[in-house]
Amino acid sequence: MLMTGEQYIESLRKLKTRVYMFGEKIDNWVDHPMIRPSINCLAMTYELAHDSQYKDLMTAESSLIGGKVNRFTHLHQNSEDLVKKVKMQRLLGQKTASCFQRCVGLDAFNAVYSTTFEVDKKYGTHYHENFVEYLKYIQENDLTVDGAMTDAKGDRSLSPSQQADPDLFVHIVERKPDGIVVKGMKCHQTGSINSHEHLVMPTIAMAEADKDYAVSFSCPSDADGLFIIYGRQSCDTRKLEEGADVDLGNKQFGGQEAVVVFDNVFIPNKNIYLCGEVEFAGMLVERFAGYHRQSYGGCKVGVGDVIIGAAALATDYNGTGKASHIKDKLIEMTHLNETLYCCGIACSAAGYPTKAGNYQVDLLLANVCKQNVTRFPYEIVRLAEDIAGGLMVTMPSEKDFKSDLKVGKNGESIGDICNKYFVGAPVCTTEERMRVLRFLENICLGSSAVGYRTESMHGAGSPQAQRIMIARQGNIEGKKKLAKDIAGIKNRD
Ligand code: SF4
Ligand code: FE
């Protein structure tokens, strides 16, 4: 079954997910003005699957249940699937200019699927079987799953089991015949409130002493003991202002980050996918991170397309569109954005089959992709701010532009004054000029910046995490040998 956007939103109402914000419990979180844009954004992953124009990108033939499923629940069957994933993410970035959240689940599915296969081969466990049954259920019901990896981590110089507080990494607190009880918190959880389910993975490679921390499992978002605290974003309370529209920049869509607390949650055996096999924690982390670093070569590029468009509009509205330095800045933004896309496509095209049969991205190229994403969006935003001008951050509020409070000697209102003095080139109204500047403000500095700028830095792992992987995958020894062979230097063993 492929849900529509509306059906997805209605399906969330059936969940009893416990959500807290500003120190209070939020009962109707589906309609909460600060949360709803992120739900609308995720709903686009459902909506576009019904659009004939995008069907090929948005849906795929299931390898598990047969028939069409949403690509966000699909196991990649070949490198073409990996390429289509990146194209789908670019499309969604273009349509929402935000983080549409559903990719973390997709990336977790593919990583858990291939890793559990290898754990079972070594230990004779049944994690793969458990996971296949689980994923069939997800595909059949077209559900959204939060792939939850990052722990609170406490003192970064200590391993999970060495922390003063044992709960700083999610861990098993009790083993029962029919399941386990888990405790801890996952941070930076993209779209967790908007997910039907949570699929939890360890956050780092682990040693024998960390056995209770090498755990992967799934549970419904309204499982007993699970609750979520909403993460606030820059300028978020603008969404609570009555009648807010222009000042929001992006009224319809937004991202969502939160922390998910597992307060002694019981996980039945059938939903366990790793339980103490410490040497596989690293494999799971590496594979998930690889997929999510590939993802950024799609989603951020789509958002980049909208930023470039907005910067070009802003310059038209300012009357500077014909200046050669402006044209050159737009070329530079395009060059940077397409370079990120090249990386996303390249690590997908160079994908390879795992032992379980689904496809994994080329890890070196995926890490190079994400490393570039920690830099280029900052330059793209810098150029957008350069082109837009300072008004983007100094402009009076929407309420001022609409105010009829008389303040001028000739009876002019605040609105009259704002509309008179903020006029731009004749191709736009003052309100249109204001809209595009507020949109850029939202995406460069406001609530959408969490999904574009800072997330480009830390999402899918901070820059140093990629450099460690690049060092591991870069094969410097092999490269030394190439140089020796050609330079006529003998191998001294
Ligand atoms: Fe998807 Fe990008 Fe959001 Fe990650 S940051 S969930 S890849 S849209
Ligand atoms: Fe992210």
PDB file of N, CA and C in Angstrom, residues 188-231:
ATOM      1  N   HIS A 188      19.927  14.288  18.339  1.00  0.00           N
ATOM      2  CA  HIS A 188      19.862  14.784  16.948  1.00  0.00           C
ATOM      3  C   HIS A 188      18.963  13.889  16.101  1.00  0.00           C
ATOM      4  N   GLN A 189      17.830  13.494  16.630  1.00  0.00           N
ATOM      5  CA  GLN A 189      16.994  12.554  15.870  1.00  0.00           C
ATOM      6  C   GLN A 189      16.098  13.281  14.878  1.00  0.00           C
ATOM      7  N   THR A 190      16.481  13.167  13.612  1.00  0.00           N
ATOM      8  CA  THR A 190      15.763  13.814  12.522  1.00  0.00           C
ATOM      9  C   THR A 190      14.402  13.143  12.327  1.00  0.00           C
ATOM     10  N   GLY A 191      13.350  13.927  12.463  1.00  0.00           N
ATOM     11  CA  GLY A 191      12.003  13.414  12.160  1.00  0.00           C
ATOM     12  C   GLY A 191      11.487  12.347  13.100  1.00  0.00           C
ATOM     13  N   SER A 192      12.013  12.265  14.315  1.00  0.00           N
ATOM     14  CA  SER A 192      11.609  11.150  15.185  1.00  0.00           C
ATOM     15  C   SER A 192      10.130  11.212  15.564  1.00  0.00           C
ATOM     16  N   ILE A 193       9.629  12.433  15.822  1.00  0.00           N
ATOM     17  CA  ILE A 193       8.206  12.546  16.195  1.00  0.00           C
ATOM     18  C   ILE A 193       7.330  12.113  15.020  1.00  0.00           C
ATOM     19  N   ASN A 194       7.800  12.402  13.822  1.00  0.00           N
ATOM     20  CA  ASN A 194       7.011  12.129  12.619  1.00  0.00           C
ATOM     21  C   ASN A 194       7.144  10.697  12.121  1.00  0.00           C
ATOM     22  N   SER A 195       7.857   9.862  12.874  1.00  0.00           N
ATOM     23  CA  SER A 195       8.074   8.477  12.455  1.00  0.00           C
ATOM     24  C   SER A 195       7.134   7.535  13.199  1.00  0.00           C
ATOM     25  N   HIS A 196       6.674   6.518  12.488  1.00  0.00           N
ATOM     26  CA  HIS A 196       5.821   5.515  13.135  1.00  0.00           C
ATOM     27  C   HIS A 196       6.638   4.609  14.046  1.00  0.00           C
ATOM     28  N   GLU A 197       7.903   4.427  13.668  1.00  0.00           N
ATOM     29  CA  GLU A 197       8.751   3.455  14.353  1.00  0.00           C
ATOM     30  C   GLU A 197      10.146   4.032  14.550  1.00  0.00           C
ATOM     31  N   HIS A 198      10.894   3.430  15.469  1.00  0.00           N
ATOM     32  CA  HIS A 198      12.309   3.767  15.652  1.00  0.00           C
ATOM     33  C   HIS A 198      13.154   2.525  15.449  1.00  0.00           C
ATOM     34  N   LEU A 199      14.223   2.691  14.678  1.00  0.00           N
ATOM     35  CA  LEU A 199      15.165   1.584  14.447  1.00  0.00           C
ATOM     36  C   LEU A 199      16.515   2.047  15.008  1.00  0.00           C
ATOM     37  N   VAL A 200      16.900   1.431  16.112  1.00  0.00           N
ATOM     38  CA  VAL A 200      18.066   1.902  16.870  1.00  0.00           C
ATOM     39  C   VAL A 200      19.315   1.109  16.515  1.00  0.00           C
ATOM     40  N   MET A 201      20.428   1.824  16.387  1.00  0.00           N
ATOM     41  CA  MET A 201      21.721   1.200  16.074  1.00  0.00           C
ATOM     42  C   MET A 201      22.774   1.745  17.039  1.00  0.00           C
ATOM     43  N   PRO A 202      23.878   1.022  17.230  1.00  0.00           N
ATOM     44  CA  PRO A 202      24.964   1.585  18.047  1.00  0.00           C
ATOM     45  C   PRO A 202      25.618   2.759  17.329  1.00  0.00           C
ATOM     46  N   THR A 203      26.328   3.585  18.087  1.00  0.00           N
ATOM     47  CA  THR A 203      26.850   4.823  17.506  1.00  0.00           C
ATOM     48  C   THR A 203      28.338   4.760  17.168  1.00  0.00           C
ATOM     49  N   ILE A 204      29.074   3.812  17.772  1.00  0.00           N
ATOM     50  CA  ILE A 204      30.515   3.685  17.498  1.00  0.00           C
ATOM     51  C   ILE A 204      30.924   2.214  17.515  1.00  0.00           C
ATOM     52  N   ALA A 205      32.137   1.968  17.001  1.00  0.00           N
ATOM     53  CA  ALA A 205      32.713   0.626  17.091  1.00  0.00           C
ATOM     54  C   ALA A 205      32.950   0.322  18.565  1.00  0.00           C
ATOM     55  N   MET A 206      32.841  -0.947  18.939  1.00  0.00           N
ATOM     56  CA  MET A 206      32.903  -1.281  20.366  1.00  0.00           C
ATOM     57  C   MET A 206      33.819  -2.451  20.665  1.00  0.00           C
ATOM     58  N   ALA A 207      34.225  -2.535  21.955  1.00  0.00           N
ATOM     59  CA  ALA A 207      35.081  -3.637  22.403  1.00  0.00           C
ATOM     60  C   ALA A 207      34.273  -4.555  23.323  1.00  0.00           C
ATOM     61  N   GLU A 208      34.875  -5.661  23.706  1.00  0.00           N
ATOM     62  CA  GLU A 208      34.194  -6.694  24.501  1.00  0.00           C
ATOM     63  C   GLU A 208      33.476  -6.122  25.746  1.00  0.00           C
ATOM     64  N   ALA A 209      34.118  -5.154  26.407  1.00  0.00           N
ATOM     65  CA  ALA A 209      33.528  -4.602  27.637  1.00  0.00           C
ATOM     66  C   ALA A 209      32.221  -3.854  27.360  1.00  0.00           C
ATOM     67  N   ASP A 210      31.999  -3.519  26.096  1.00  0.00           N
ATOM     68  CA  ASP A 210      30.809  -2.733  25.734  1.00  0.00           C
ATOM     69  C   ASP A 210      29.633  -3.611  25.271  1.00  0.00           C
ATOM     70  N   LYS A 211      29.721  -4.874  25.553  1.00  0.00           N
ATOM     71  CA  LYS A 211      28.725  -5.860  25.102  1.00  0.00           C
ATOM     72  C   LYS A 211      27.265  -5.390  25.221  1.00  0.00           C
ATOM     73  N   ASP A 212      26.940  -4.781  26.367  1.00  0.00           N
ATOM     74  CA  ASP A 212      25.546  -4.371  26.580  1.00  0.00           C
ATOM     75  C   ASP A 212      25.155  -3.173  25.713  1.00  0.00           C
ATOM     76  N   TYR A 213      26.146  -2.579  25.096  1.00  0.00           N
ATOM     77  CA  TYR A 213      25.903  -1.378  24.279  1.00  0.00           C
ATOM     78  C   TYR A 213      25.810  -1.712  22.793  1.00  0.00           C
ATOM     79  N   ALA A 214      26.295  -2.904  22.428  1.00  0.00           N
ATOM     80  CA  ALA A 214      26.235  -3.321  21.019  1.00  0.00           C
ATOM     81  C   ALA A 214      24.849  -3.886  20.768  1.00  0.00           C
ATOM     82  N   VAL A 215      23.891  -2.977  20.578  1.00  0.00           N
ATOM     83  CA  VAL A 215      22.502  -3.415  20.478  1.00  0.00           C
ATOM     84  C   VAL A 215      21.778  -2.668  19.359  1.00  0.00           C
ATOM     85  N   SER A 216      21.016  -3.432  18.583  1.00  0.00           N
ATOM     86  CA  SER A 216      20.177  -2.828  17.548  1.00  0.00           C
ATOM     87  C   SER A 216      18.787  -3.440  17.667  1.00  0.00           C
ATOM     88  N   PHE A 217      17.770  -2.585  17.580  1.00  0.00           N
ATOM     89  CA  PHE A 217      16.388  -3.061  17.765  1.00  0.00           C
ATOM     90  C   PHE A 217      15.425  -2.056  17.152  1.00  0.00           C
ATOM     91  N   SER A 218      14.163  -2.468  17.060  1.00  0.00           N
ATOM     92  CA  SER A 218      13.143  -1.512  16.623  1.00  0.00           C
ATOM     93  C   SER A 218      11.984  -1.537  17.600  1.00  0.00           C
ATOM     94  N   CYS A 219      11.246  -0.423  17.621  1.00  0.00           N
ATOM     95  CA  CYS A 219      10.033  -0.363  18.455  1.00  0.00           C
ATOM     96  C   CYS A 219       9.135   0.744  17.916  1.00  0.00           C
ATOM     97  N   PRO A 220       7.852   0.674  18.210  1.00  0.00           N
ATOM     98  CA  PRO A 220       6.959   1.758  17.774  1.00  0.00           C
ATOM     99  C   PRO A 220       7.312   3.053  18.502  1.00  0.00           C
ATOM    100  N   SER A 221       7.007   4.183  17.891  1.00  0.00           N
ATOM    101  CA  SER A 221       7.344   5.473  18.508  1.00  0.00           C
ATOM    102  C   SER A 221       6.539   5.718  19.780  1.00  0.00           C
ATOM    103  N   ASP A 222       5.435   4.988  19.942  1.00  0.00           N
ATOM    104  CA  ASP A 222       4.663   5.172  21.174  1.00  0.00           C
ATOM    105  C   ASP A 222       4.835   3.986  22.126  1.00  0.00           C
ATOM    106  N   ALA A 223       5.991   3.324  22.027  1.00  0.00           N
ATOM    107  CA  ALA A 223       6.272   2.213  22.946  1.00  0.00           C
ATOM    108  C   ALA A 223       6.284   2.724  24.383  1.00  0.00           C
ATOM    109  N   ASP A 224       5.910   1.847  25.310  1.00  0.00           N
ATOM    110  CA  ASP A 224       5.891   2.210  26.723  1.00  0.00           C
ATOM    111  C   ASP A 224       7.313   2.564  27.181  1.00  0.00           C
ATOM    112  N   GLY A 225       7.498   3.756  27.724  1.00  0.00           N
ATOM    113  CA  GLY A 225       8.819   4.180  28.210  1.00  0.00           C
ATOM    114  C   GLY A 225       9.565   5.064  27.217  1.00  0.00           C
ATOM    115  N   LEU A 226       9.051   5.184  26.004  1.00  0.00           N
ATOM    116  CA  LEU A 226       9.729   6.045  25.012  1.00  0.00           C
ATOM    117  C   LEU A 226       9.084   7.438  25.025  1.00  0.00           C
ATOM    118  N   PHE A 227       9.899   8.470  25.093  1.00  0.00           N
ATOM    119  CA  PHE A 227       9.360   9.821  24.903  1.00  0.00           C
ATOM    120  C   PHE A 227      10.376  10.712  24.201  1.00  0.00           C
ATOM    121  N   ILE A 228       9.869  11.811  23.660  1.00  0.00           N
ATOM    122  CA  ILE A 228      10.678  12.664  22.779  1.00  0.00           C
ATOM    123  C   ILE A 228      10.631  14.113  23.268  1.00  0.00           C
ATOM    124  N   ILE A 229      11.796  14.747  23.287  1.00  0.00           N
ATOM    125  CA  ILE A 229      11.848  16.175  23.631  1.00  0.00           C
ATOM    126  C   ILE A 229      12.256  16.944  22.372  1.00  0.00           C
ATOM    127  N   TYR A 230      11.412  17.863  21.974  1.00  0.00           N
ATOM    128  CA  TYR A 230      11.609  18.599  20.716  1.00  0.00           C
ATOM    129  C   TYR A 230      12.845  19.498  20.796  1.00  0.00           C
ATOM    130  N   GLY A 231      13.653  19.504  19.746  1.00  0.00           N
ATOM    131  CA  GLY A 231      14.832  20.365  19.696  1.00  0.00           C
ATOM    132  C   GLY A 231      14.467  21.704  19.079  1.00  0.00           C
TER     133      GLY A 231
END
